[in-house]
Amino acid sequence: MSPAHYFIEATYLLASVFFVLGLKAMSHPETARRGMFLAEAGMLAAIIGTLMHHEIVSYQWIIAGLVIGSIVGALMAIWVPMTAMPQRTALSHAFGALAAALVGIAEYTIRGSSMGGITLGALGLEVMLGSLTTTGSLVAAGKLQGVLRGTPIQFKGQHIVNLVLFSATVGSFVYVLLHPAAAAAFFLMVGLATVFGVMLVIPIGSADMPVVMSLLNSYAGLAASATGFVLSNNVLIIAGTLDGFSGLILSVLMCRAMNRSITNVLFGGFGAVAAVAANADGTMREINLEDAAVQLAYANRVIFIPGYGLATAQAQHAVRELGDLLEHRGVTVKYAIHPVAGRMPGHMNVLLAEANIPYSSLYEMEQINPEFPSTDVAVVIGANDVVNPDARDNPKSPIAGMPILEADRAKSVIVLKRGQGRGFSGLENPLFYKPVTAMLYGDAKNSLTQLTQAVQHA
Amino acid sequence: MNPAVLIASIYVFVLAAFLGYQVISRVPPLLHTPLMSATNAISGISLIGSIVIAGAHHTQLSTILGFVAVTTATVNVVGGFGITDRMLKMFQKRQQQKAVQK
């Protein structure tokens, strides 16, 4: 081995260690940022090491790619608003997976026919996972951005079509394994996996996006890990596996937070069916701004419950202003975050942090639920299913068993809602019909700003 | 690939999986969004595979594929780490927040 080779391996080892330390630092918001600097340093070391690789004969394309990619990446990092974080992350999964897929395809065109069975197997997995994650993530990003319809897209015989597609993809993979020189079968496999990625995500509704995002995250990581097997490169295996397992853990957590299995999320087409009987009788009581303001101003304890509606209305700053004002008046203000509120894991936390709400005021479901009975006002902002008491009380409800924020146990509830329509799941929410509940219709941001003004005069 | 290398790779994979499970289960839900964008940036490590292919000039096709892969992987790395840092900067304790407001 040449000295350069040892140097390269040393940078890779350093990168691996730094990646692990960086993720470990993520266990607390105070250390997280420092940890990420370590991970960045590790990445830089790995890139510098790779530039010494003996196979590289010219640098023009490498530099061009690094420069263009850095500019696009930096622009994305600076300009994307926090409310668009789910789309950006989905897009980023697509980019990462595409890189892995392209590396695999290039490797195949260079030395595919002379590859051993094991390498070829890893390469096939890499390319399949990479391709389906690329298109799947693009569809997810399109749904989140609103370019594509957010409701599940379903048709008759969908499962059969998917099954045929899946078998055909695996079939061509097996054919390539048996006949490594069959380039046509290889590219057929790439094409089929690409279509399969689209088919996998279109039947899934927007409200289930946290699970899909986590799964795509996992696939993108596993594709990188498979690349490591093809290139016999340990840092690729380690980094890819860390990403793969992070995504997997998040998917499990998200599924648990909805009391659904992964198969149900992926193939259930949840949110397509409406009109389910619910314990929702009576009328919704409307409240005007002044009354709501008085209720808040003279409360002792207030809990805000943000949902996806907060993100669409960009109301994170408005809620902070109201919260600050209430605290100033001596009201205890807390924020209750459901694990699947929003469109990706942790979505609400990031939005509220952006509005300068200290993280010590943000409470997880298990922490805050016992506090609702002693809370004077629970303010639901653009959230629906995560506060639906049917999940707890009505075993026949499609969301039965899903853990909820028990806003209905608060002494009074104010629901900020755009209109009288149902949530994304299409379910009626009995909370809205309860006697203690009052509805304040209108754009969340507007309502909150006006509430703040009204509280000032209260 | 010779079997010894494969076995070593499987060891690395399995140990990394255990390590990942241990480390990532400790990340609080508060930081799940930054976690996802950080691990996503880290998996941009496929960049190092792309760099070799873009620079090695095996065939014209492989160079083009390599170039595109370098570009997209770099977007992933730079964009991912950039946005993770932007998010983490926002998570503040109460005292820090008061200091900022003054």
Coordinates of C-alpha atoms in Angstrom, one line a residue:
Chain A
M1 CA 0.0 0.0 0.0
S2 CA 1.2 3.5 -0.8
P3 CA 1.5 6.2 1.8
A4 CA -1.4 8.1 0.1
H5 CA -3.6 5.0 0.6
Y6 CA -2.9 5.1 4.4
F7 CA -3.6 8.8 4.5
I8 CA -7.0 8.3 2.7
E9 CA -8.0 5.5 5.1
A10 CA -7.0 7.7 8.1
T11 CA -9.3 10.5 6.9
Y12 CA -12.1 8.0 6.5
L13 CA -11.6 6.7 10.0
L14 CA -11.6 10.2 11.3
A15 CA -14.8 11.0 9.4
S16 CA -16.5 7.9 10.8
V17 CA -15.6 8.8 14.4
F18 CA -16.7 12.4 13.9
F19 CA -20.0 11.4 12.4
V20 CA -20.8 9.2 15.5
L21 CA -19.7 12.0 17.9
G22 CA -21.7 14.5 16.0
L23 CA -24.9 12.4 16.2
K24 CA -24.2 11.7 19.9
A25 CA -24.1 15.5 20.5
M26 CA -27.6 15.7 19.1
S27 CA -28.9 14.3 22.3
H28 CA -29.1 17.8 23.7
P29 CA -29.8 21.1 22.1
E30 CA -26.9 22.7 23.9
T31 CA -24.3 20.4 22.4
A32 CA -25.9 19.7 19.1
R33 CA -24.4 22.6 17.2
R34 CA -20.9 21.8 18.3
G35 CA -21.4 18.2 17.3
M36 CA -22.4 19.2 13.8
F37 CA -19.2 21.1 13.4
L38 CA -17.4 17.9 14.1
A39 CA -19.5 16.0 11.5
E40 CA -18.8 18.8 9.0
A41 CA -15.0 18.5 9.7
G42 CA -15.3 14.8 9.3
M43 CA -16.9 15.2 5.9
L44 CA -14.3 17.7 4.8
A45 CA -11.5 15.3 5.8
A46 CA -13.1 12.5 3.9
I47 CA -13.4 14.7 0.8
I48 CA -9.8 15.9 1.0
G49 CA -8.7 12.3 1.4
T50 CA -10.7 11.1 -1.6
L51 CA -9.1 13.8 -3.8
M52 CA -5.8 11.9 -3.3
H53 CA -7.3 8.7 -4.8
H54 CA -4.9 7.1 -7.3
E55 CA -7.6 6.5 -9.9
I56 CA -8.3 10.2 -10.4
V57 CA -6.6 11.6 -13.5
S58 CA -8.2 15.0 -13.9
Y59 CA -10.1 17.3 -11.6
Q60 CA -12.1 19.5 -13.9
W61 CA -15.4 17.6 -13.5
I62 CA -14.9 17.1 -9.8
I63 CA -14.3 20.8 -9.2
A64 CA -17.2 21.8 -11.5
G65 CA -19.6 19.4 -9.5
L66 CA -18.3 20.6 -6.1
V67 CA -18.7 24.2 -7.0
I68 CA -22.2 24.0 -8.6
G69 CA -23.4 21.7 -5.8
S70 CA -22.1 24.0 -3.1
I71 CA -23.8 27.0 -4.6
V72 CA -27.1 25.3 -5.0
G73 CA -26.8 23.7 -1.5
A74 CA -25.9 27.0 0.1
L75 CA -28.7 28.8 -1.6
M76 CA -31.1 26.2 -0.4
A77 CA -29.8 26.3 3.1
I78 CA -30.1 30.1 3.3
W79 CA -33.3 30.8 1.5
V80 CA -35.7 28.0 2.3
P81 CA -38.2 29.1 5.0
M82 CA -38.6 27.0 8.1
T83 CA -42.2 26.3 7.1
A84 CA -40.9 24.6 3.9
M85 CA -38.6 22.3 5.8
P86 CA -40.4 19.1 5.0
Q87 CA -40.3 19.7 1.2
R88 CA -36.6 20.7 1.4
T89 CA -35.7 17.5 3.3
A90 CA -37.6 15.4 0.9
L91 CA -35.8 17.0 -2.0
S92 CA -32.5 16.4 -0.2
H93 CA -33.3 12.7 0.2
A94 CA -33.9 12.7 -3.6
F95 CA -30.5 14.3 -4.3
G96 CA -28.6 11.9 -1.9
A97 CA -30.3 8.8 -3.3
L98 CA -29.7 10.0 -6.9
A99 CA -26.0 10.3 -6.2
A100 CA -25.9 6.8 -4.8
A101 CA -27.9 5.4 -7.8
L102 CA -25.7 7.2 -10.3
V103 CA -22.5 5.9 -8.7
G104 CA -23.9 2.4 -8.9
I105 CA -24.9 2.8 -12.6
A106 CA -21.5 4.2 -13.4
E107 CA -19.7 1.4 -11.6
Y108 CA -21.8 -1.1 -13.5
T109 CA -21.0 0.4 -16.9
I110 CA -17.3 0.4 -16.0
R111 CA -16.8 -3.1 -14.6
G112 CA -20.2 -4.7 -14.3
S113 CA -19.5 -7.7 -16.5
S114 CA -16.4 -8.7 -14.5
M115 CA -18.0 -8.2 -11.0
G116 CA -18.4 -11.0 -8.6
G117 CA -21.8 -12.1 -7.5
I118 CA -21.6 -10.4 -4.0
T119 CA -20.4 -7.1 -5.3
L120 CA -23.1 -7.2 -8.1
G121 CA -25.7 -8.0 -5.5
A122 CA -24.8 -5.0 -3.4
L123 CA -24.6 -2.9 -6.5
G124 CA -28.1 -4.0 -7.5
L125 CA -29.5 -3.1 -4.1
E126 CA -27.8 0.2 -4.2
V127 CA -29.2 1.1 -7.6
M128 CA -32.7 -0.1 -6.8
L129 CA -32.9 1.6 -3.4
G130 CA -31.3 4.8 -4.9
S131 CA -33.7 4.9 -7.9
L132 CA -36.9 4.3 -6.0
T133 CA -35.9 6.7 -3.2
T134 CA -35.2 9.4 -5.8
T135 CA -38.6 9.3 -7.5
G136 CA -40.4 8.6 -4.2
S137 CA -38.9 11.6 -2.5
L138 CA -39.6 13.8 -5.5
V139 CA -43.3 12.8 -5.3
A140 CA -43.3 13.4 -1.6
A141 CA -41.7 16.8 -2.1
G142 CA -44.4 17.6 -4.7
K143 CA -47.2 16.6 -2.4
L144 CA -45.7 18.7 0.5
Q145 CA -45.2 21.7 -1.8
G146 CA -48.7 21.4 -3.1
V147 CA -47.6 20.8 -6.7
L148 CA -49.3 17.4 -6.5
R149 CA -52.5 16.6 -4.8
G150 CA -52.0 15.8 -1.2
T151 CA -54.8 13.3 -0.9
P152 CA -54.1 9.6 -1.6
I153 CA -54.1 8.8 -5.3
Q154 CA -55.7 5.4 -5.7
F155 CA -57.1 3.3 -8.5
K156 CA -58.6 -0.1 -8.9
G157 CA -56.0 -2.9 -8.9
Q158 CA -53.3 -0.7 -7.4
H159 CA -52.0 -3.4 -5.2
I160 CA -51.8 -5.9 -8.1
V161 CA -50.0 -3.3 -10.3
N162 CA -47.5 -2.7 -7.5
L163 CA -47.0 -6.3 -6.9
V164 CA -46.3 -6.9 -10.5
L165 CA -43.9 -4.0 -10.6
F166 CA -42.1 -5.2 -7.6
S167 CA -41.7 -8.7 -8.9
A168 CA -40.5 -7.5 -12.2
T169 CA -37.9 -5.3 -10.5
V170 CA -36.7 -8.1 -8.4
G171 CA -36.9 -10.5 -11.4
S172 CA -34.6 -8.3 -13.5
F173 CA -32.2 -8.0 -10.5
V174 CA -32.0 -11.8 -10.3
Y175 CA -31.4 -12.0 -14.1
V176 CA -28.6 -9.5 -13.8
L177 CA -27.0 -11.5 -11.0
L178 CA -27.1 -14.6 -13.2
H179 CA -26.0 -12.8 -16.4
P180 CA -23.8 -9.9 -15.2
A181 CA -23.2 -8.7 -18.8
A182 CA -26.9 -8.2 -19.5
A183 CA -26.9 -4.4 -19.6
A184 CA -30.5 -4.3 -20.9
A185 CA -31.8 -6.2 -17.9
F186 CA -29.8 -3.9 -15.6
F187 CA -31.3 -0.7 -17.1
L188 CA -34.8 -2.3 -17.1
M189 CA -34.3 -2.8 -13.4
V190 CA -33.3 0.8 -12.9
G191 CA -36.4 1.9 -14.9
L192 CA -38.8 -0.4 -13.0
A193 CA -37.4 0.8 -9.6
T194 CA -37.9 4.4 -10.7
V195 CA -41.6 3.8 -11.5
F196 CA -42.0 1.7 -8.3
G197 CA -40.8 4.7 -6.2
V198 CA -43.6 6.8 -7.7
M199 CA -46.2 4.1 -7.1
L200 CA -45.1 3.7 -3.5
V201 CA -45.7 7.3 -2.5
I202 CA -48.8 8.4 -4.5
P203 CA -51.3 6.4 -2.5
I204 CA -50.1 8.0 0.8
G205 CA -52.0 11.0 2.2
S206 CA -50.2 14.2 3.3
A207 CA -51.1 13.6 7.0
D208 CA -49.0 10.4 6.9
M209 CA -45.9 12.2 5.5
P210 CA -43.9 12.0 8.8
V211 CA -43.7 8.3 8.3
V212 CA -42.9 8.5 4.6
M213 CA -40.2 11.1 5.2
S214 CA -38.6 8.9 7.8
L215 CA -38.7 5.8 5.6
L216 CA -37.2 7.6 2.6
N217 CA -34.5 8.9 4.9
S218 CA -33.8 5.3 5.8
Y219 CA -33.7 4.1 2.2
A220 CA -31.4 6.9 1.2
G221 CA -29.0 5.9 3.9
L222 CA -29.2 2.2 3.1
A223 CA -28.4 3.0 -0.5
A224 CA -25.2 4.8 0.6
S225 CA -24.4 1.9 2.8
A226 CA -24.8 -0.5 -0.1
T227 CA -22.4 1.7 -2.1
G228 CA -19.9 1.1 0.7
F229 CA -20.2 -2.7 0.1
V230 CA -19.7 -2.2 -3.7
L231 CA -16.6 -0.1 -3.2
S232 CA -15.3 -1.9 0.0
N233 CA -15.4 1.4 1.7
N234 CA -16.1 1.4 5.4
V235 CA -16.9 5.1 5.9
L236 CA -19.7 4.8 3.4
I237 CA -21.0 1.7 5.2
I238 CA -20.9 3.4 8.6
A239 CA -22.4 6.8 7.5
G240 CA -25.0 5.1 5.4
T241 CA -26.0 2.7 8.1
L242 CA -26.3 5.5 10.7
D243 CA -28.6 7.4 8.3
G244 CA -30.5 4.2 7.5
F245 CA -31.1 3.3 11.2
S246 CA -31.9 6.9 12.1
G247 CA -34.7 6.9 9.5
L248 CA -35.9 3.5 10.6
I249 CA -36.1 4.5 14.3
L250 CA -38.0 7.7 13.3
S251 CA -40.5 5.7 11.2
V252 CA -41.2 3.3 14.1
L253 CA -41.7 6.3 16.5
M254 CA -44.0 8.0 14.0
C255 CA -46.1 4.9 13.5
R256 CA -46.3 4.3 17.2
A257 CA -47.5 7.9 17.6
M258 CA -50.4 7.1 15.3
N259 CA -51.0 3.6 16.6
R260 CA -50.6 2.2 13.0
S261 CA -48.4 -0.3 11.5
I262 CA -45.9 0.6 8.7
T263 CA -47.9 -1.6 6.2
N264 CA -51.1 0.2 7.1
V265 CA -49.4 3.6 6.5
L266 CA -47.8 2.5 3.2
F267 CA -50.8 0.5 1.7
G268 CA -53.8 1.7 3.7
G269 CA -54.5 4.8 1.6
F270 CA -55.5 6.6 4.8
G271 CA -57.5 9.8 4.4
A272 CA -59.2 8.7 1.1
V273 CA -62.4 7.6 2.9
A274 CA -64.6 10.2 4.5
A275 CA -67.9 9.9 6.3
V276 CA -67.2 7.7 9.3
A277 CA -69.6 7.8 12.2
A278 CA -68.2 9.7 15.1
N279 CA -69.5 10.8 18.5
A280 CA -70.0 14.3 17.1
D281 CA -73.5 15.6 17.7
G282 CA -74.7 19.1 18.5
T283 CA -73.5 22.4 17.3
M284 CA -70.1 24.1 17.3
R285 CA -70.1 27.2 19.4
E286 CA -68.5 30.2 17.9
I287 CA -66.7 32.8 20.0
N288 CA -65.7 36.4 19.1
L289 CA -62.2 37.9 19.5
E290 CA -63.0 40.0 22.6
D291 CA -64.5 37.1 24.6
A292 CA -61.6 34.8 23.6
A293 CA -59.1 37.5 24.6
V294 CA -60.7 38.0 28.0
Q295 CA -60.7 34.3 28.6
L296 CA -57.0 34.2 27.9
A297 CA -56.0 37.4 29.7
Y298 CA -57.6 36.2 33.0
A299 CA -56.4 32.6 32.8
N300 CA -53.8 31.2 35.1
R301 CA -52.5 28.4 32.8
V302 CA -52.7 28.3 29.0
I303 CA -51.5 25.6 26.7
F304 CA -51.0 26.2 23.0
I305 CA -51.4 23.1 20.7
P306 CA -49.9 23.8 17.3
G307 CA -50.6 21.7 14.2
Y308 CA -49.9 21.8 10.5
G309 CA -52.3 24.8 10.2
L310 CA -49.8 26.8 12.1
A311 CA -47.2 26.1 9.5
T312 CA -49.5 26.8 6.5
A313 CA -50.5 30.1 8.1
Q314 CA -46.9 31.0 9.0
A315 CA -48.3 31.9 12.4
Q316 CA -45.3 30.9 14.5
H317 CA -44.2 34.5 15.3
A318 CA -47.8 35.6 16.0
V319 CA -48.3 32.8 18.6
R320 CA -45.0 33.8 20.3
E321 CA -46.2 37.4 20.6
L322 CA -49.4 36.3 22.2
G323 CA -47.6 33.9 24.4
D324 CA -45.1 36.5 25.5
L325 CA -47.9 39.0 26.3
L326 CA -49.7 36.5 28.4
E327 CA -46.6 35.5 30.3
H328 CA -46.0 39.2 30.9
R329 CA -49.4 39.3 32.5
G330 CA -48.5 36.4 34.8
V331 CA -50.1 33.6 32.8
T332 CA -48.2 30.3 32.7
V333 CA -47.8 29.5 29.0
K334 CA -46.8 26.1 27.7
Y335 CA -46.7 24.5 24.3
A336 CA -47.8 20.9 23.7
I337 CA -46.2 19.1 20.8
H338 CA -47.6 15.9 19.4
P339 CA -45.0 13.6 17.8
V340 CA -46.8 13.6 14.4
A341 CA -48.0 17.3 14.4
G342 CA -46.9 18.7 11.1
R343 CA -45.5 17.0 8.1
M344 CA -42.2 15.6 9.4
P345 CA -40.8 14.5 12.8
G346 CA -40.1 17.5 15.0
H347 CA -41.6 20.0 12.5
M348 CA -43.5 22.1 15.1
N349 CA -40.5 22.3 17.4
V350 CA -38.4 23.9 14.7
L351 CA -41.1 26.4 13.8
L352 CA -41.6 27.5 17.4
A353 CA -37.8 27.7 18.0
E354 CA -37.6 29.9 14.9
A355 CA -40.0 32.3 16.6
N356 CA -37.6 32.4 19.6
I357 CA -39.8 30.3 21.9
P358 CA -37.3 28.8 24.4
Y359 CA -37.2 25.0 24.1
S360 CA -37.9 24.7 27.8
S361 CA -41.5 25.8 27.1
L362 CA -42.1 23.0 24.5
Y363 CA -43.5 19.9 26.1
E364 CA -43.9 16.4 24.7
M365 CA -47.2 14.6 24.8
E366 CA -46.5 12.4 27.9
Q367 CA -45.2 15.3 29.9
I368 CA -48.1 17.6 29.2
N369 CA -51.1 15.4 29.2
P370 CA -51.5 15.2 33.0
E371 CA -51.5 19.0 33.1
F372 CA -54.6 19.5 31.0
P373 CA -57.2 19.1 33.8
S374 CA -55.6 22.0 35.7
T375 CA -55.3 24.2 32.5
D376 CA -57.8 27.0 32.1
V377 CA -57.5 27.4 28.4
A378 CA -56.1 25.0 25.8
V379 CA -55.6 26.9 22.5
V380 CA -55.7 24.5 19.4
I381 CA -54.0 26.2 16.4
G382 CA -54.6 24.4 13.2
A383 CA -54.4 20.9 14.8
N384 CA -57.2 18.4 14.4
D385 CA -56.5 14.6 14.6
V386 CA -53.9 14.9 17.3
V387 CA -56.6 16.3 19.7
N388 CA -59.4 14.1 18.5
P389 CA -60.9 12.4 21.6
D390 CA -62.5 9.8 19.4
A391 CA -59.0 8.2 19.2
R392 CA -59.3 7.5 22.9
D393 CA -63.0 7.0 23.4
N394 CA -64.4 5.4 20.2
P395 CA -63.0 2.0 19.4
K396 CA -64.7 2.1 16.0
S397 CA -62.9 5.3 14.9
P398 CA -60.2 4.8 12.2
I399 CA -57.7 6.5 14.4
A400 CA -58.7 4.5 17.5
G401 CA -55.8 3.9 19.9
M402 CA -53.7 6.8 18.5
P403 CA -52.3 8.6 21.5
I404 CA -53.6 12.2 21.6
L405 CA -53.1 15.5 23.4
E406 CA -55.9 15.5 25.9
A407 CA -57.1 19.1 25.2
D408 CA -60.7 18.0 25.9
R409 CA -59.8 17.6 29.6
A410 CA -58.9 21.3 29.9
K411 CA -61.4 23.6 31.6
S412 CA -62.0 25.4 28.3
V413 CA -60.8 25.0 24.8
I414 CA -60.4 27.6 22.0
V415 CA -59.9 26.2 18.5
L416 CA -58.4 28.4 15.9
K417 CA -59.6 27.0 12.5
R418 CA -59.7 28.3 9.0
G419 CA -63.3 27.1 8.4
Q420 CA -65.8 24.5 9.4
G421 CA -64.3 21.7 7.2
R422 CA -62.8 18.5 8.4
G423 CA -59.1 17.8 8.9
F424 CA -56.8 16.0 6.5
S425 CA -58.0 12.6 7.7
G426 CA -61.6 13.6 6.8
L427 CA -62.7 12.7 10.3
E428 CA -65.2 14.6 12.5
N429 CA -63.7 15.8 15.7
P430 CA -66.0 15.6 18.7
L431 CA -63.8 18.0 20.6
F432 CA -65.2 20.8 18.5
Y433 CA -68.7 20.0 19.6
K434 CA -68.0 19.9 23.3
P435 CA -69.7 22.5 25.5
V436 CA -66.4 23.8 26.8
T437 CA -65.0 24.3 23.3
A438 CA -65.3 27.5 21.4
M439 CA -64.4 28.0 17.7
L440 CA -62.6 31.0 16.4
Y441 CA -62.7 30.9 12.7
G442 CA -60.2 32.7 10.4
D443 CA -56.6 32.6 9.3
A444 CA -54.5 31.5 12.3
K445 CA -52.0 34.3 11.9
N446 CA -54.7 36.9 11.6
S447 CA -56.6 35.6 14.6
L448 CA -53.5 35.4 16.8
T449 CA -52.4 38.9 15.9
Q450 CA -55.9 40.3 16.6
L451 CA -56.1 38.3 19.9
T452 CA -52.8 39.8 21.0
Q453 CA -54.2 43.3 20.4
A454 CA -57.4 42.5 22.2
V455 CA -55.5 41.0 25.2
Q456 CA -53.6 44.3 25.4
H457 CA -56.8 46.1 25.9
A458 CA -58.4 43.5 28.2
Chain B
M1 CA -14.8 -9.1 -3.6
N2 CA -13.0 -11.8 -1.6
P3 CA -14.9 -13.4 1.3
A4 CA -12.6 -11.9 4.0
V5 CA -13.4 -8.4 2.9
L6 CA -17.1 -9.2 2.7
I7 CA -17.1 -10.5 6.3
A8 CA -15.2 -7.5 7.5
S9 CA -17.8 -5.3 5.8
I10 CA -20.7 -7.1 7.4
Y11 CA -19.1 -6.7 10.8
V12 CA -18.8 -2.9 10.2
F13 CA -22.4 -2.8 9.0
V14 CA -23.8 -4.6 12.0
L15 CA -21.8 -2.7 14.5
A16 CA -22.6 0.6 12.9
A17 CA -26.3 -0.4 13.0
F18 CA -26.1 -1.1 16.8
L19 CA -24.1 2.1 17.4
G20 CA -26.7 4.0 15.4
Y21 CA -29.5 2.6 17.3
Q22 CA -27.9 3.5 20.7
V23 CA -26.9 7.0 19.7
I24 CA -30.1 7.9 17.8
S25 CA -32.6 6.6 20.4
R26 CA -31.2 9.3 22.7
V27 CA -32.1 12.2 20.5
P28 CA -35.1 13.9 21.9
P29 CA -38.2 14.5 19.7
L30 CA -37.4 18.2 20.1
L31 CA -34.5 17.7 17.7
H32 CA -36.0 15.2 15.3
T33 CA -36.1 17.6 12.3
P34 CA -32.5 18.7 12.7
L35 CA -31.6 15.0 13.2
M36 CA -33.1 14.0 9.9
S37 CA -31.4 16.8 8.0
A38 CA -28.1 16.0 9.7
T39 CA -28.2 12.3 9.0
N40 CA -29.2 13.2 5.5
A41 CA -26.2 15.4 5.1
I42 CA -24.0 12.7 6.5
S43 CA -25.3 10.2 4.0
G44 CA -24.1 12.6 1.3
I45 CA -20.9 10.7 1.9
S46 CA -21.7 9.0 -1.4
L47 CA -19.9 12.1 -2.6
I48 CA -16.6 10.3 -2.1
G49 CA -17.6 7.5 -4.4
S50 CA -18.9 10.1 -7.0
I51 CA -15.6 12.0 -6.8
V52 CA -13.5 9.0 -7.8
I53 CA -15.8 8.2 -10.7
A54 CA -16.0 11.8 -12.0
G55 CA -12.2 12.1 -11.9
A56 CA -11.1 8.6 -13.2
H57 CA -12.2 9.0 -16.9
H58 CA -13.1 5.4 -17.5
T59 CA -15.6 6.2 -20.2
Q60 CA -17.4 9.4 -21.2
L61 CA -20.7 8.1 -19.8
S62 CA -19.2 7.3 -16.4
T63 CA -17.5 10.7 -16.2
I64 CA -20.9 12.4 -16.9
L65 CA -22.7 10.2 -14.4
G66 CA -19.9 10.9 -11.9
F67 CA -20.2 14.7 -12.5
V68 CA -23.9 14.7 -11.9
A69 CA -23.5 12.5 -8.8
V70 CA -20.8 14.9 -7.4
T71 CA -23.2 17.8 -7.9
T72 CA -26.2 16.3 -6.3
A73 CA -24.2 14.8 -3.4
T74 CA -22.6 18.2 -2.8
V75 CA -26.0 19.9 -2.7
N76 CA -27.0 17.3 -0.1
V77 CA -23.9 17.8 2.0
V78 CA -23.7 21.6 1.9
G79 CA -27.4 22.2 2.0
G80 CA -28.0 19.6 4.7
F81 CA -25.3 20.8 7.1
G82 CA -26.2 24.4 6.3
I83 CA -29.8 24.0 7.2
T84 CA -29.1 21.8 10.2
D85 CA -26.9 24.6 11.7
R86 CA -29.5 27.2 10.9
M87 CA -32.1 25.2 12.8
L88 CA -29.9 24.3 15.7
K89 CA -29.0 28.0 16.1
M90 CA -32.7 28.7 16.8
F91 CA -33.0 26.3 19.8
Q92 CA -32.3 28.6 22.7
K93 CA -32.6 28.5 26.4
R94 CA -34.6 31.1 28.3
Q95 CA -31.6 33.1 29.5
Q96 CA -30.0 33.2 26.1
Q97 CA -33.2 34.4 24.6
K98 CA -33.5 37.3 27.1
A99 CA -29.9 38.3 26.4
V100 CA -30.7 38.4 22.6
Q101 CA -33.7 40.5 23.2
K102 CA -31.7 43.1 25.2

